[in-house]
Coordinates of C-alpha atoms and ligand atoms in Angstrom, one line a residue:
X166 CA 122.5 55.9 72.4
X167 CA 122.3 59.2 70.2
X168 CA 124.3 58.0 67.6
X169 CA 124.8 55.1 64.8
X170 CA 127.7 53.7 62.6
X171 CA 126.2 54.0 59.2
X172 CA 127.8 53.3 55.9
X173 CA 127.3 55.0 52.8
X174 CA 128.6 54.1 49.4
X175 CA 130.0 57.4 49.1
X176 CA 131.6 57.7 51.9
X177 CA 132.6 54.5 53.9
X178 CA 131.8 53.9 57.3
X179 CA 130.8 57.4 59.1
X180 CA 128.9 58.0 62.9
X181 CA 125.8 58.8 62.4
X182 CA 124.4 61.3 65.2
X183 CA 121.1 60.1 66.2
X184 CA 119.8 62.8 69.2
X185 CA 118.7 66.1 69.0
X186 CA 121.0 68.5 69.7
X187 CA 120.3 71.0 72.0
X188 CA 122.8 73.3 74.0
X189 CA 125.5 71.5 72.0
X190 CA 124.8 68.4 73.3
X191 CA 122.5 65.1 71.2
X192 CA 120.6 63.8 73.7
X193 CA 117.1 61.6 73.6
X194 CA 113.6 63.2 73.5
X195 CA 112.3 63.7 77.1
X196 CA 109.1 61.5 75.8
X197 CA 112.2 58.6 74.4
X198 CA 110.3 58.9 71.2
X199 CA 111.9 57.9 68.0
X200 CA 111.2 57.4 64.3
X201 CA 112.6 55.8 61.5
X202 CA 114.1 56.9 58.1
X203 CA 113.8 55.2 54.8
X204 CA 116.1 54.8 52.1
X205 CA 114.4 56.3 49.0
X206 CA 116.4 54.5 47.0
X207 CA 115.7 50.8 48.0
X208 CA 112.9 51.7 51.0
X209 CA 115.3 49.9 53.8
X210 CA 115.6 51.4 57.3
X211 CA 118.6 53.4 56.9
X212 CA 117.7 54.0 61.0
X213 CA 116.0 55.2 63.7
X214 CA 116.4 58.7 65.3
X215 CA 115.5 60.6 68.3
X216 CA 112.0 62.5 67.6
X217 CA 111.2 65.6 68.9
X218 CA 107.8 66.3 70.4
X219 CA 106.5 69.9 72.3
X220 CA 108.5 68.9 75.6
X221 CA 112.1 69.3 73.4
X222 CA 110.9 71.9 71.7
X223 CA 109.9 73.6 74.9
X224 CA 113.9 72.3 76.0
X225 CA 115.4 74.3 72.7
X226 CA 113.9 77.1 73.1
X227 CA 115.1 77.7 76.6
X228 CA 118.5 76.6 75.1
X229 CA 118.3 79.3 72.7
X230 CA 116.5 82.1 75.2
X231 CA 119.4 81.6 77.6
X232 CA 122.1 81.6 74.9
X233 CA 120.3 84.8 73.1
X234 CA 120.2 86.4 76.8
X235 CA 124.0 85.5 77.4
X236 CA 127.0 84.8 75.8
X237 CA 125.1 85.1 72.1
X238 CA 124.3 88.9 72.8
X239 CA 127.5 90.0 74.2
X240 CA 129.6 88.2 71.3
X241 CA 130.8 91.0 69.1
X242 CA 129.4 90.9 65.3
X243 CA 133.3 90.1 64.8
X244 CA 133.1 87.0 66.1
X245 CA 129.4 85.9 64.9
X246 CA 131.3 86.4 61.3
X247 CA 134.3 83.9 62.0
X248 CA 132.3 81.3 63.7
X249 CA 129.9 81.4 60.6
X250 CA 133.5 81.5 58.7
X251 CA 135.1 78.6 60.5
X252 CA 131.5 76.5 59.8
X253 CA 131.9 77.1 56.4
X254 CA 135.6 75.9 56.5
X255 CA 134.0 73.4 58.1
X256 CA 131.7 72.1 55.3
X257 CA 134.2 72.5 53.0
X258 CA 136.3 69.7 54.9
X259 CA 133.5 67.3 55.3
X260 CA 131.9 67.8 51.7
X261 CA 132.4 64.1 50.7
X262 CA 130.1 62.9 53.7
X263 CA 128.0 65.6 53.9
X264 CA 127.2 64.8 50.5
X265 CA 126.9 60.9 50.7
X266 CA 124.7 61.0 53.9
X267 CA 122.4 63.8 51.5
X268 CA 122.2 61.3 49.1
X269 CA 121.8 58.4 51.2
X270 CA 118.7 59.8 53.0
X271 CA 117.1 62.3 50.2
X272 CA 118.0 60.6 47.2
X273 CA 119.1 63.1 45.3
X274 CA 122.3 62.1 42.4
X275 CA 125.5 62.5 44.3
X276 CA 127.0 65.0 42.2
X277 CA 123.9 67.5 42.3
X278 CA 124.5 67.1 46.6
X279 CA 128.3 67.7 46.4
X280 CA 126.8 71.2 44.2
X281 CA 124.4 71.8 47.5
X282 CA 127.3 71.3 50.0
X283 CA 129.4 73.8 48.0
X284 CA 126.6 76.3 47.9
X285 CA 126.4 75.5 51.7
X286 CA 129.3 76.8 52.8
X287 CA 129.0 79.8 50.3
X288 CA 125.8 80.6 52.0
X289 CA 127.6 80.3 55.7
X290 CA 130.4 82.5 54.6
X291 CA 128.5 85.7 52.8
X292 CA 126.5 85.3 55.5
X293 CA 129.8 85.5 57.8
X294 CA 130.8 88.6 56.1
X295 CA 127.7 90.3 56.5
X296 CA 127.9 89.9 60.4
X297 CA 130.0 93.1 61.2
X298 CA 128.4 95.2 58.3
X299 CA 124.7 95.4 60.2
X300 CA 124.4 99.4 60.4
X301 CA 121.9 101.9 62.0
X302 CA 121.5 105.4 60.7
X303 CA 121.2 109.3 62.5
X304 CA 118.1 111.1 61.6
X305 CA 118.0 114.8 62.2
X306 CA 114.6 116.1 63.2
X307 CA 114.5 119.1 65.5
X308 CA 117.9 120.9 67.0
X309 CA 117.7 119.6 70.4
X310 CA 117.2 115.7 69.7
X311 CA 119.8 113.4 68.4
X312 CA 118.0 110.0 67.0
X313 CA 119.6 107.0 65.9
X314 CA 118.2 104.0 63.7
X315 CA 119.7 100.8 65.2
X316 CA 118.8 97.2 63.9
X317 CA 118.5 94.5 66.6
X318 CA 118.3 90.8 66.6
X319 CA 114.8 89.5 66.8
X320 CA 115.6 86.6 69.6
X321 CA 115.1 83.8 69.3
X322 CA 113.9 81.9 65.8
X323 CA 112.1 79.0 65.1
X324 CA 113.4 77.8 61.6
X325 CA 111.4 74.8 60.2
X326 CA 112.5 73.2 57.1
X327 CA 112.0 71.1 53.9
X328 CA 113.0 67.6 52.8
X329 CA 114.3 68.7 49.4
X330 CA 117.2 70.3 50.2
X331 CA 118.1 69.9 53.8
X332 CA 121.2 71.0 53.8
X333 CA 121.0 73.5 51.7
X334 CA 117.9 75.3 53.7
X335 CA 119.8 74.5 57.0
X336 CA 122.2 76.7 55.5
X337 CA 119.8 79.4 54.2
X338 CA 118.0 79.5 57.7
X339 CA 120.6 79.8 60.0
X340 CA 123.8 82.0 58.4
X341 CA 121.5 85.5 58.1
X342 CA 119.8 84.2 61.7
X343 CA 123.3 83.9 63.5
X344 CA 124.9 86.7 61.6
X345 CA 122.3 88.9 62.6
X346 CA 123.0 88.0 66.5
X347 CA 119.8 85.6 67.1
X348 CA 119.3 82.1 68.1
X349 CA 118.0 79.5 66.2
X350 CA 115.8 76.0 67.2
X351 CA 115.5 74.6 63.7
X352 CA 113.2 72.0 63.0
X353 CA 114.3 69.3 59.9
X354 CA 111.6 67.5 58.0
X355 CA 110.9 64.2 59.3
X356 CA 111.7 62.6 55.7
X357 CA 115.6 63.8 55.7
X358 CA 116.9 64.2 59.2
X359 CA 120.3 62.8 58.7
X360 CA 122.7 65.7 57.0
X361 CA 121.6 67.9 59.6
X362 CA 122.8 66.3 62.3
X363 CA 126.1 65.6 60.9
X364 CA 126.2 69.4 60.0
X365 CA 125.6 69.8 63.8
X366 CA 128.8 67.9 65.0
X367 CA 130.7 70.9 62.7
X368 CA 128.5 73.7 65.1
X369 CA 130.2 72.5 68.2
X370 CA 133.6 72.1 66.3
X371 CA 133.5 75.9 64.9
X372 CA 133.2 76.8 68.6
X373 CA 129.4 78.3 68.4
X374 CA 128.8 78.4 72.2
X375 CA 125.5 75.9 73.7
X376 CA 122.0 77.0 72.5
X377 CA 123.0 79.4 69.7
X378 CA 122.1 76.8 67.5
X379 CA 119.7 73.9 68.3
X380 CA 118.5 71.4 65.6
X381 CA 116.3 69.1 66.4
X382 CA 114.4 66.1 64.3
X383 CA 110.6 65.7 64.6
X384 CA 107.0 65.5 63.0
X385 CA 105.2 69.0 61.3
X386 CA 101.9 68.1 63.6
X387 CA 104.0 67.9 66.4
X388 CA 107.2 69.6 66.7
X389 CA 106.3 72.1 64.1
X390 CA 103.3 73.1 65.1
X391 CA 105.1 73.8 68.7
X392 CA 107.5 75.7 67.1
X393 CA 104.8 77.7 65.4
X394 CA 102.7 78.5 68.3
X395 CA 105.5 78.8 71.1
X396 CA 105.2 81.5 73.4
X397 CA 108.5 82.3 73.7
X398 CA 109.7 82.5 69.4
X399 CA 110.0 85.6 68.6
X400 CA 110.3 84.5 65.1
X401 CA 109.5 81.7 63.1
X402 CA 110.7 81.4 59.2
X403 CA 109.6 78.1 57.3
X404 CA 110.0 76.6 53.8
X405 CA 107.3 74.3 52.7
X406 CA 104.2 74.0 51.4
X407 CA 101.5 76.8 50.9
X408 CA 98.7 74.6 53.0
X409 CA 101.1 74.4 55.7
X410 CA 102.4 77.7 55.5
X411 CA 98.8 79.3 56.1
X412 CA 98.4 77.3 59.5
X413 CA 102.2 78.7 60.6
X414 CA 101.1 82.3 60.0
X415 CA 97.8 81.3 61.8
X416 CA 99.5 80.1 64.7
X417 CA 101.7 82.7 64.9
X418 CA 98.6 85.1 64.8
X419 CA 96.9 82.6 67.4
X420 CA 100.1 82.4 70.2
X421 CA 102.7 85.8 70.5
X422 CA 102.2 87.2 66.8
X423 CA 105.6 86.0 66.5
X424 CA 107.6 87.5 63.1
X425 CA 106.8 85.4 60.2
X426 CA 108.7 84.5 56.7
X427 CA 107.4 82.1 54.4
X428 CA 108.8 80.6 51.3
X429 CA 106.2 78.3 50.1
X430 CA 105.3 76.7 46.4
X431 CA 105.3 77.5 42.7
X432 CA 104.3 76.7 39.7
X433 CA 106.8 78.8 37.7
X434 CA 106.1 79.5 33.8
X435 CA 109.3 78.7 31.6
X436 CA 108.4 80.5 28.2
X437 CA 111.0 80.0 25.3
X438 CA 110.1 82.4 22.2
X439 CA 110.9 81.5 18.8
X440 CA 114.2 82.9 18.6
X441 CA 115.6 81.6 21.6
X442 CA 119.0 79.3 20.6
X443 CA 116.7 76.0 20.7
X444 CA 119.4 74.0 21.7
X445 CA 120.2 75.8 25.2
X446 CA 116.5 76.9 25.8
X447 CA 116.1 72.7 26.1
X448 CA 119.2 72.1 28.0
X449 CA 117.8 74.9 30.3
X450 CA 114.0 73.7 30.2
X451 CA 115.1 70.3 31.3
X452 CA 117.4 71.3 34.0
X453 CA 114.4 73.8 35.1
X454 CA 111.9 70.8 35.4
X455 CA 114.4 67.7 36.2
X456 CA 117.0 69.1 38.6
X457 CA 116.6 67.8 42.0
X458 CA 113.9 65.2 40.2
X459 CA 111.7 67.9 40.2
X460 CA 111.5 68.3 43.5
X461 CA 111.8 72.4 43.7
X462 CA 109.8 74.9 44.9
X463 CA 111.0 76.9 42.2
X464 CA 110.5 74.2 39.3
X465 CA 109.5 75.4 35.7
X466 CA 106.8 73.0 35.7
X467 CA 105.0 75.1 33.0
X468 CA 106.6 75.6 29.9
X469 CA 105.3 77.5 27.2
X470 CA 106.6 77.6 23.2
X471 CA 106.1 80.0 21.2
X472 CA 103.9 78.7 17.9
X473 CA 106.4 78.7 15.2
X474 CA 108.7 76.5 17.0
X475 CA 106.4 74.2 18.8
X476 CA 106.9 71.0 16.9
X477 CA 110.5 71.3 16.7
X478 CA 110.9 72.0 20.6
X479 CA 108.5 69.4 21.6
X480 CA 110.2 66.9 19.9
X481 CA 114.0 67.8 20.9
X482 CA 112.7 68.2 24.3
X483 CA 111.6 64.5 24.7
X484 CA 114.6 63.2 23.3
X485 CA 116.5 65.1 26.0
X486 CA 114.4 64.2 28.4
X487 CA 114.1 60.3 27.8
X488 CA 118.2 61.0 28.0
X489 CA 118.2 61.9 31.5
X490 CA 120.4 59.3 33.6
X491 CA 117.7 58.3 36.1
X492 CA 118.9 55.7 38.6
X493 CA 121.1 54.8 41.8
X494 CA 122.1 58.8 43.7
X495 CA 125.6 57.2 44.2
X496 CA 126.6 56.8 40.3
X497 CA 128.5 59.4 39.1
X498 CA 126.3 59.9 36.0
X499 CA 123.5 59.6 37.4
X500 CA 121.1 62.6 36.9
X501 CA 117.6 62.1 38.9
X502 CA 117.3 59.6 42.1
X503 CA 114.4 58.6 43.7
X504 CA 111.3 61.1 44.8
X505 CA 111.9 61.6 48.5
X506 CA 109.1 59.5 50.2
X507 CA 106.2 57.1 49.0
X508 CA 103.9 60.0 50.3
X509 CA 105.5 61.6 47.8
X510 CA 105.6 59.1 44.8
X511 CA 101.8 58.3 44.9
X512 CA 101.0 61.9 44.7
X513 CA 103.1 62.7 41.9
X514 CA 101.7 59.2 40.4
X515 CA 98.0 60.6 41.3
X516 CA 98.7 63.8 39.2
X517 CA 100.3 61.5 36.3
X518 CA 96.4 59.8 35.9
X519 CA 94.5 62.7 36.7
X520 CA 96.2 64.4 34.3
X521 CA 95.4 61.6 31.9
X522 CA 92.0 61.1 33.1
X523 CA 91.6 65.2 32.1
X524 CA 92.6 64.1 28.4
X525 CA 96.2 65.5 28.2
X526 CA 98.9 63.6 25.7
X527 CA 101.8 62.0 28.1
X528 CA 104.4 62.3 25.2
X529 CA 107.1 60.9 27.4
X530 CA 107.2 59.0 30.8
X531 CA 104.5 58.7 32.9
X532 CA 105.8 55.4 34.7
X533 CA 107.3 54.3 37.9
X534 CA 111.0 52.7 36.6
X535 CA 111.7 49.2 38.8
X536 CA 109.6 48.1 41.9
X537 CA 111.7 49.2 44.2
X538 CA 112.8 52.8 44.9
X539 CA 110.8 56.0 44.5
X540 CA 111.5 56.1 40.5
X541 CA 109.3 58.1 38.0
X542 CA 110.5 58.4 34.7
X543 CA 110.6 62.1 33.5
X544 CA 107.3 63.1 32.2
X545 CA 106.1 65.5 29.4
X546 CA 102.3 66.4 29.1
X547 CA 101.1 68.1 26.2
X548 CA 97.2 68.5 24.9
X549 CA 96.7 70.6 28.4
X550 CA 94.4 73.3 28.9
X551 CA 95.0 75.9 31.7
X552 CA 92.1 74.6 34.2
X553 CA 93.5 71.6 34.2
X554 CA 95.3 70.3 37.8
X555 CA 98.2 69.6 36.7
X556 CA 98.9 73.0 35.1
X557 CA 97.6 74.8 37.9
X558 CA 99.1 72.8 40.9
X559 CA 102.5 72.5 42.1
X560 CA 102.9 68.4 41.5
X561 CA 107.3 68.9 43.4
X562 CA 107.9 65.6 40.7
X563 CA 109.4 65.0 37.4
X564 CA 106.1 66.4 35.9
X565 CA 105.8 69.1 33.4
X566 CA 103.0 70.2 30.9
X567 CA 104.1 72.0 27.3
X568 CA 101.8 74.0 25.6
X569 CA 102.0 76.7 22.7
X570 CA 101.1 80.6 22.8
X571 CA 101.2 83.0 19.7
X572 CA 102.2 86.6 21.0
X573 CA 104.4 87.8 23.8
X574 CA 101.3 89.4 25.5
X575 CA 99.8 85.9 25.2
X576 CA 102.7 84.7 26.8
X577 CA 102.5 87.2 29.7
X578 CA 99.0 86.4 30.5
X579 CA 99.5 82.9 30.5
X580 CA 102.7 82.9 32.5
X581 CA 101.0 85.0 35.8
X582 CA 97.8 82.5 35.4
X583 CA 98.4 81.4 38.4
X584 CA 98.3 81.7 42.4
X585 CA 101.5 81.5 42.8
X586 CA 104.5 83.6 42.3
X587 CA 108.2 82.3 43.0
X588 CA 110.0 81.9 40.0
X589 CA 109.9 82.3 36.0
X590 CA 112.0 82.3 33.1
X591 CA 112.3 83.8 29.5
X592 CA 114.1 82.2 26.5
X593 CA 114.9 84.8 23.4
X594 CA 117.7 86.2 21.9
X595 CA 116.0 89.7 21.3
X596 CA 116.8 92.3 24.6
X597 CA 113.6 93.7 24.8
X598 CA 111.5 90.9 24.7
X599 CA 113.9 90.0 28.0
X600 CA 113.4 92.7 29.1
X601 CA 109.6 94.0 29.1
X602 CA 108.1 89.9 29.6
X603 CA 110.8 90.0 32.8
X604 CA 109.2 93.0 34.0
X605 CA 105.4 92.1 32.9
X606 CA 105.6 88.1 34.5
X607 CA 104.5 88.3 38.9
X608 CA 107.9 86.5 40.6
X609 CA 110.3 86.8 43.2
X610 CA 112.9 85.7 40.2
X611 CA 113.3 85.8 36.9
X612 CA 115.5 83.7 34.6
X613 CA 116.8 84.5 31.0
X614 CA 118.2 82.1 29.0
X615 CA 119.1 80.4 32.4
X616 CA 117.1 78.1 35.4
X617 CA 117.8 77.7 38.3
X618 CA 120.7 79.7 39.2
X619 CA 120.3 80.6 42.2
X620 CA 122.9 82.2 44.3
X621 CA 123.3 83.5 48.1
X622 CA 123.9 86.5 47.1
X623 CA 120.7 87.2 45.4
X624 CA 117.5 87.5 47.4
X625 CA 114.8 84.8 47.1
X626 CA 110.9 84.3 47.8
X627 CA 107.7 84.5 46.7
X628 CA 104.8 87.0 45.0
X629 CA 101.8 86.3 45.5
X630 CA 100.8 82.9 47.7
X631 CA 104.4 81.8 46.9
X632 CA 105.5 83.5 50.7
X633 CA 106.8 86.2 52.7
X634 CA 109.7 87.9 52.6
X635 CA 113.3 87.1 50.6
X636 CA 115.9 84.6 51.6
X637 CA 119.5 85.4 50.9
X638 CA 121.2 88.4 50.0
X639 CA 121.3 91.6 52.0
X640 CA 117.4 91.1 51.7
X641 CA 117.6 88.7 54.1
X642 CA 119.0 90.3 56.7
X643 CA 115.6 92.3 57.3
X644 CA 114.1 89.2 58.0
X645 CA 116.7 88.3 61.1
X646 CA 116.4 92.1 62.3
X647 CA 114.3 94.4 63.9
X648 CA 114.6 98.4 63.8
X649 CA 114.8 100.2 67.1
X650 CA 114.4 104.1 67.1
X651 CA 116.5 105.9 70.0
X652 CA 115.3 109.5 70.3
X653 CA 117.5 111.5 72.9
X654 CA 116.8 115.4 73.9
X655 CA 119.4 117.5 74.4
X656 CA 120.4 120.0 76.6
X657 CA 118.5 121.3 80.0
X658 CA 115.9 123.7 79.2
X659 CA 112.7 122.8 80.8
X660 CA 109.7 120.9 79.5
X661 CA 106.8 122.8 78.6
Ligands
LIG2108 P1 105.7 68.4 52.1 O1 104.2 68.4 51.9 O2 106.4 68.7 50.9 O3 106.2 67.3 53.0 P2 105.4 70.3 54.3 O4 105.1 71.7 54.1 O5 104.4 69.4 54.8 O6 106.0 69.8 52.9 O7 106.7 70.2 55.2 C1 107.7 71.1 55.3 C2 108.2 71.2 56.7 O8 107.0 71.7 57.5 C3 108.6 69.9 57.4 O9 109.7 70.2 58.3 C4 107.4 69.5 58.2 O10 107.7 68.7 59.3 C5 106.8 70.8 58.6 N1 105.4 70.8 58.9 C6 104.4 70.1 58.4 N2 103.2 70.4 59.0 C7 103.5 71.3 59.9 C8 102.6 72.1 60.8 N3 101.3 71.9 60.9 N4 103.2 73.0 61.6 C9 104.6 73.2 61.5 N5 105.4 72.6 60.7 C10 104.9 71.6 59.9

């Protein structure tokens, strides 16, 4: 059997597609492996699913060879752009289960997955349009040569990817992959299979032809690491943590030297001076450290307050906080879920006490909420110093630490403290404080009296040990191609 009636609250009664899917097809793993996935929410079986291990992998990738060798590179970049199109129809049809089975399986608050969905098919679509607008260049050099620039696919990609946004980064990996003309075998994380393989069903509906896209369900140690280290990837491109991310690149170094994009973790600064408008700068600090129950690579997990206003901010801060709706994904109003995994919970719990062990304040949270369910109330440390842990690692929970600074070149020292570099934001009023700390601070992005707002068409990643190369935007199209030089000599007269 590759697939399941399931239920969600959301959505009713839905099938669940349970195989991997490979050359448009769910079938079992060769090995007839499978693993189950938990409910975050109330830690039940939701089900079990087909697992992946090096033999499928080995199975995509030929999927995805032959499709890349065949129909894939004859298909005009016309086409590539409406099937991307049609899937993003697509999404936009099926929002209300994609959603639910999001929610069921991450956890995340309904309404915060219907917002991914939507953002899905937005990705799918730019990306759509981009297909047909991949262009080469001519480059004079001497009278009798004519050279063109072309940019090529790359073949065929490995794509592994997070459990915090699974549709989302399904969406992020594959529209610049396909647009660009290659093939993908993507890899979901073992936590949140489910939305992927419903997004699957709608590949084979928008008419993509077998092996162009292949999505398979597995372990990191296993099918990831074949992925990784596959002889025949040309490319891999992962989202994930920084200690995993070093043994990609290492097993891309140690198998083909396969192409390699990482967009790994943060710890992004969130620095509100004293004449920000207090009242948004908290709506936007909160948002920055809550959404997704903290669970984002991008997360302003260290905020800093200018002096002056400390006291005032703290305080307003905690009251919003405590205010957040925590509970049950499929209430309306609800605000944060349940942290993805119990892996996941007792770290986040393991940071809570070492960061009380290292004598910081918790001036809110700090608690699991019920006794069943991944719950942690949102928590505010202050009395931190910068050495500490839980300023200086990424904790991907409902965890932030608030402390104060004097100047703006304070600020700016404090805010690229770190070995990371993804995201950061600014709170003021005045244009060239905006301006000249957005400029001074080490990351991919930069917020201004905002968080969060990301957008496909704005390019993504990491300085520093936050990753390789950009997602979205044009700048992600270099990721997806490579540059081939054609040098052609003209006329007869012989050589030398
Ligand atoms: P987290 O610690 O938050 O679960 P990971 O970086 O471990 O994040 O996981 C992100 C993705 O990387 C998942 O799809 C996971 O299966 C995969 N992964 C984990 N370990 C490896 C590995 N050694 N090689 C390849 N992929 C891996």
């Amino acid at each position: 059997m590759t697939s399941i009636k399931l239920k969600t609250p959301h959505s009713g009664e839905y099938e669940q597609p349970t195989g991997l899917f490979i050359n448009n097809e769910f079938v079992k793993g060769v090995d007839g492996k499978t693993f189950e996935v938990i409910n975050p929410t109330d830690e039940s079986v939701i089900c079990s699913i087909h697992e992946a291990t090096e033999k499928d992998v080995d199975l995509a990738v030929s999927a995805a060879r032959k499709a890349f060798e065949g129909p894939w590179r004859k298909e005009t970049p016309e086409n590539r752009g409406r099937l991307l199109v049609k899937l993003a129809d697509l999404f936009e049809k099926n929002a209300d289960l994609l959603a639910a089975v999001e929610s069921l399986d991450n956890g995340k608050a309904i309404s915060m997955a219907k917002g991914d969905v939507a953002a899905c098919a937005g990705c799918l679509r730019y990306y759509g349009g981009w297909a047909d607008k991949i262009e080469g260049k001519v480059v004079d050099t001497t009278p009798d040569t004519f050279n063109y620039i072309k940019k090529e696919p790359i073949g065929v990609c490995g794509q592994i990817i997070p459990w915090n946004f699974p549709l989302l980064m399904w969406s992020w990996k594959i529209g610049p992959a396909v647009a660009c003309g290659n093939t993908v075998v993507l890899k979901t994380a073992e936590q949140t299979p489910l939305s992927a393989l419903v997004a699957a069903t709608l590949i084979k509906e928008a008419g993509f032809p077998p092996g162009v896209i292949n999505i398979i369900s597995g372990f990191g140690k296993i099918a990831g690491a074949a992925i990784a280290s596959h002889m025949d990837v040309d490319k891999v491109a992962f989202t994930g943590s920084t200690v995993v991310g070093r043994q990609i690149m290492k097993a891309a170094a140690g198998s083909n030297l396969k192409k390699v994009t990482l967009e790994l973790g943060g710890k992004s600064p969130n620095i509100v001076f004293e004449d920000a408008d207090i009242d948004n700068a908290i709506s936007w600090v909160n948002f920055g450290i809550y959404f997704n129950h903290g669970q984002c690579c991008c997360a302003g997990s260290r905020i800093y307050v200018q002096e002056s206003i400390y006291d005032k901010f703290i305080q307003q801060f905690k009251e919003r906080a405590q205010k957040n709706a925590v509970g049950d994904p499929f209430k309306h109003e609800t605000f944060q879920g349940p942290q993805v995994s119990q892996l996941q919970f007792d770290r986040i719990m393991g940071y809570i006490e070492d960061g009380k062990k290292a004598g910081a304040t918790i001036e809110t949270g700090g608690k699991r909420i019920g006794d069943k369910g991944f719950f942690i109330e949102p928590t505010i440390f202050s009395n931190v110093t910068e050495d500490m842990k839980i300023v200086q690692e990424e904790i991907f929970g409902p965890v932030c630490t608030i402390s104060k600074f004097k100047t703006k070149e304070e600020a700016i020292k404090i805010g690229n403290n770190t070995t990371y570099g993804l995201a950061a934001a600014v709170h003021t009023k005045n244009l060239n404080t905006a301006i000249e700390v957005s400029n001074a601070l080490r990351a991919g992005t930069v917020w201004v009296n905002t968080y969060n707002t990301l957008h496909w068409q704005l390019p993504f990643g990491g300085f520093k040990e936050s990753g390789i190369g950009r997602e979205l935007g044009e700048a992600a199209l270099d990721n997806y191609t490579q540059t081939k030089t054609v040098s052609i000599r003209l006329g007869d007269a012989l050589f030398g």
